[in-house]
Short mmCIF file of C-alpha atoms in Angstrom, two decimals:
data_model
loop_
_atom_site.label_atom_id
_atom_site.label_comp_id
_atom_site.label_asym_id
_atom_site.label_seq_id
_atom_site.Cartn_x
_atom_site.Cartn_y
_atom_site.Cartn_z
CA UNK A 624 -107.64 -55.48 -176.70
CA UNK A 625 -105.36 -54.73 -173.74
CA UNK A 626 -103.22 -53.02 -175.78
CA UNK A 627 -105.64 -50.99 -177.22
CA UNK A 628 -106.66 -50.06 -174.02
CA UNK A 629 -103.38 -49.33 -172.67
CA UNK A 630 -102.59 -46.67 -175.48
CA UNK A 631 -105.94 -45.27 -174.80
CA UNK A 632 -105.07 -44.78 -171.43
CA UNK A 633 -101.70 -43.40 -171.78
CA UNK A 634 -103.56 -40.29 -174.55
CA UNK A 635 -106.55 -39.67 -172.03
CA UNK A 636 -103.51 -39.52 -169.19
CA UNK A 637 -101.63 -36.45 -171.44
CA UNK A 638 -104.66 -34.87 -172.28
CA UNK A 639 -105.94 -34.33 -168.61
CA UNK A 640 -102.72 -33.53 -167.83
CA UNK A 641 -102.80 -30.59 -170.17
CA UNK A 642 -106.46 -29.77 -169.03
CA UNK A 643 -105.07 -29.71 -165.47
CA UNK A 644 -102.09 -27.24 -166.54
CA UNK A 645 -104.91 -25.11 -168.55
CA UNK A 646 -107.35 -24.98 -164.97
CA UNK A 647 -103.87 -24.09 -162.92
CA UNK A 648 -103.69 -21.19 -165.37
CA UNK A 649 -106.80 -20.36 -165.22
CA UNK A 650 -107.06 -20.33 -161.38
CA UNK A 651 -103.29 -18.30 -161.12
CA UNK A 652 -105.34 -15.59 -163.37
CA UNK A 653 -108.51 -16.11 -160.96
CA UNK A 654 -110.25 -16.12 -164.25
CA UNK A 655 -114.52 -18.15 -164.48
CA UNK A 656 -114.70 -21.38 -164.65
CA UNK A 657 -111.24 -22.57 -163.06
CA UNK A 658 -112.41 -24.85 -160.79
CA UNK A 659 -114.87 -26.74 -163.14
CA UNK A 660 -112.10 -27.44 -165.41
CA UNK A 661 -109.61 -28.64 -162.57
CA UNK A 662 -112.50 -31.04 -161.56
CA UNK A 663 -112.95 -32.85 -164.82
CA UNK A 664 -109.09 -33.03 -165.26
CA UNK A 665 -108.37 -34.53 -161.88
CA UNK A 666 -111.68 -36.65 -161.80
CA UNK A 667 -110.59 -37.75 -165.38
CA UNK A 668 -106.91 -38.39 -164.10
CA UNK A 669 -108.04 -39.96 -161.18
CA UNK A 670 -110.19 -42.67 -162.92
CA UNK A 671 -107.40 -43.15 -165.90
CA UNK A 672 -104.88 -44.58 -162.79
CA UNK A 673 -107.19 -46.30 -160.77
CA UNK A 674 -107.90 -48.27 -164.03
CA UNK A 675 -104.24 -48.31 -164.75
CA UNK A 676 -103.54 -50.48 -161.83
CA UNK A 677 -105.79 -52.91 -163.40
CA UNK A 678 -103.64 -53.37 -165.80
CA UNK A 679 -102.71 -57.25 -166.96
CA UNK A 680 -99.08 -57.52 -165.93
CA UNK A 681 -96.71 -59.65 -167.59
CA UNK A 682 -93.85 -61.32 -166.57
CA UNK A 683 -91.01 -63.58 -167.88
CA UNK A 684 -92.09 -66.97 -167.02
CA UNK A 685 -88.55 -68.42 -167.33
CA UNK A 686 -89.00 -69.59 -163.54
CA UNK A 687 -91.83 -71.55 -162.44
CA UNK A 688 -91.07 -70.80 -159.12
CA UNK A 689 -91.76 -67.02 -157.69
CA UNK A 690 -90.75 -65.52 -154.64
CA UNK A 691 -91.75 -62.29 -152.96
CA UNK A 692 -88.92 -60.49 -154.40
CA UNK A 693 -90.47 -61.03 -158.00
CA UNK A 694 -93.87 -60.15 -157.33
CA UNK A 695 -93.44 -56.85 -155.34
CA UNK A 696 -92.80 -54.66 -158.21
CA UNK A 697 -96.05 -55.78 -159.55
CA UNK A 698 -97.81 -55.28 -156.65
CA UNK A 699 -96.22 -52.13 -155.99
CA UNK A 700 -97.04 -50.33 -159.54
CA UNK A 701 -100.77 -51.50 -158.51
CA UNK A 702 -100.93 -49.52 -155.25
CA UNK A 703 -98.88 -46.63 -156.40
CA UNK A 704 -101.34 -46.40 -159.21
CA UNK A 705 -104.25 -46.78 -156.98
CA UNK A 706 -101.99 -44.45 -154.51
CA UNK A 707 -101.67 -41.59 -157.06
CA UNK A 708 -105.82 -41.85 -157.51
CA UNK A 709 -106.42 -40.92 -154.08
CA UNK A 710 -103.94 -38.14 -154.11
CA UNK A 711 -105.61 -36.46 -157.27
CA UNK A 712 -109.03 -36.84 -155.39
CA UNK A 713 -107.28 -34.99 -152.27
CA UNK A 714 -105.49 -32.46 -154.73
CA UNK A 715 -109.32 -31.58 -155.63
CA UNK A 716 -110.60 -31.85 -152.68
CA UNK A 717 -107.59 -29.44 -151.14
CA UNK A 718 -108.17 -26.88 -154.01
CA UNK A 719 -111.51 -26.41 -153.90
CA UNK A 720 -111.66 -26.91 -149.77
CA UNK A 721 -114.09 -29.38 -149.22
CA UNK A 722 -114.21 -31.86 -146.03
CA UNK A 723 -111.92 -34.80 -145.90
CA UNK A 724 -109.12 -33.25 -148.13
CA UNK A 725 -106.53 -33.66 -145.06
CA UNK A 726 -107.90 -37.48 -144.22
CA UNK A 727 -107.11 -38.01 -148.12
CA UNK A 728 -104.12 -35.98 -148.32
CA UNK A 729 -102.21 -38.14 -145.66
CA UNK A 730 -103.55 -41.88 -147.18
CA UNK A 731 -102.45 -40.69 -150.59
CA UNK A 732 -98.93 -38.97 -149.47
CA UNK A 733 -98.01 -42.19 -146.75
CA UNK A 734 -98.79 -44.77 -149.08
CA UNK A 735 -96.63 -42.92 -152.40
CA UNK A 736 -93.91 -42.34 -149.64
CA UNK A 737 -94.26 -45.72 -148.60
CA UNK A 738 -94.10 -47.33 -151.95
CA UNK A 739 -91.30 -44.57 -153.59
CA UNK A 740 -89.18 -45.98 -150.59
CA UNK A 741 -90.01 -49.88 -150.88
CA UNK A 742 -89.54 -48.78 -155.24
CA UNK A 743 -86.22 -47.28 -154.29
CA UNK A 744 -84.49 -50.40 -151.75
CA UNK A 745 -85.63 -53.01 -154.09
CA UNK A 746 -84.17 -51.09 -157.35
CA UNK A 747 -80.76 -51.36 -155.43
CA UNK A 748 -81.10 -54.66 -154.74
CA UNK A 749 -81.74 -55.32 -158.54
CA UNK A 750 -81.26 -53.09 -161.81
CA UNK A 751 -83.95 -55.32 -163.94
CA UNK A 752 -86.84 -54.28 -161.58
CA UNK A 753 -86.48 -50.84 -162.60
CA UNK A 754 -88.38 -51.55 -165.82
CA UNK A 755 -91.48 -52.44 -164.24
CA UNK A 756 -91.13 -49.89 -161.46
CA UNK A 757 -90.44 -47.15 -163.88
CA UNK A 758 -93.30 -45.48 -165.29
CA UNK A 759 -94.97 -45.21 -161.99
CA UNK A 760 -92.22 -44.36 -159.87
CA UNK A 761 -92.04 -41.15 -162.32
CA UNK A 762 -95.68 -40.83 -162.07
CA UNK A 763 -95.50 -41.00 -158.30
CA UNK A 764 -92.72 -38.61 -157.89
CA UNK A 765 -94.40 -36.13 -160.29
CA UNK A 766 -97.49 -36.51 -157.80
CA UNK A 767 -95.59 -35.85 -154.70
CA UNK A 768 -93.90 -32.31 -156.25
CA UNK A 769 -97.09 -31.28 -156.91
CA UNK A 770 -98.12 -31.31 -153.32
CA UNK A 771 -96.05 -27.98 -152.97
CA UNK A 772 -97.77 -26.71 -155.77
CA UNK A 773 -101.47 -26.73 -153.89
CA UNK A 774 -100.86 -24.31 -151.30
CA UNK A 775 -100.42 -21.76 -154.62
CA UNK A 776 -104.01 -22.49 -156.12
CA UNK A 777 -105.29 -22.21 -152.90
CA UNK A 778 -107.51 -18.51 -153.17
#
C-alpha cells in the first residue's frame, strides 16, 4: 500500500509541476485565469510534500545500535519536505500578494538553507547518505532557484 502510494505521489508531483509551468505561462502572457491555475498547482504541490515527509522510511537494520549520524538524513528529508511545503504556500502567497508571504518566505528559505547545508556537511562526511538525501536535496535546490523566478510573475 505504501508503495502504491508513493508512485501516486511521485505522478500527482509531475503533473502539478506541469500545471505550475502552464499558470507561469499563462501569467508571462497576462492571459484569464493565471492565477487560479497557479493556486491549484502549488496548493496541489504543497499537500503532495507535506504528505511526502510522511513517508515510512526504511533503513538497513544491520546495526541494532543507531546514532545521530544515522538518523539525520531521515529526519532531514522529513523537514526539507515539510520545508519545501511552506515555501510553495509563500511562492503563492508572494504571487498573488497576499499578507504573510514575507513571514512564510523567510521560514521556508532558512529552514531549506539550513537543511541544504546540514544535507551538504554530512554527504562529505559519508558517500552512502547521499541516497537517502538525494531526491529531496534536488527537490530543495529546485525550490530555492525558483525564488528568483517570483519577482518575474510578480504584475
Amino acid at each position: 500500500m505504501a508503495d502504491v502510494l508513493s508512485k501516486l505521489l511521485k505522478w500527482i508531483e509531475i503533473g502539478c509541476v506541469l500545471v505550475i509551468v502552464v499558470a507561469i505561462f499563462f501569467r508571462l502572457l497576462s492571459l484569464p485565469f493565471s492565477g487560479e491555475i497557479l493556486l491549484v498547482g502549488l496548493l496541489t504541490l504543497a499537500t503532495v510534500y507535506f504528505l511526502g515527509s510522511f513517508r515510512v522510511v526504511t533503513h538497513n537494520a544491520a546495526t541494532s545500535k543507531m546514532g545521530l549520524a544515522d538518523i539525520l538524513p531521515f529526519t532531514l528529508t522529513k523537514v526539507m519536505f515539510i520545508g519545501i511545503s511552506v515555501l510553495c504556500i509563500a511562492y503563492l502567497f508572494t504571487i498573488l500578494h497576499l499578507k504573510g508571504a514575507n513571514e512564510m518566505m523567510i521560514v521556508g528559505l532558512l529552514t531549506l538553507i539550513l537543511c541544504v547545508c546540514i544535507s551538504a556537511v554530512m554527504i562529505s562526511g559519508k558517500r552512502d547518505r547521499m541516497t537517502i538525501l538525494k531526491p529531496t536535496l534536488i527537490r530543495s535546490i529546485l525550490a530555492l532557484l525558483f525564488y528568483f523566478v517570483t519577482p518575474l510573475l510578480n504584475k
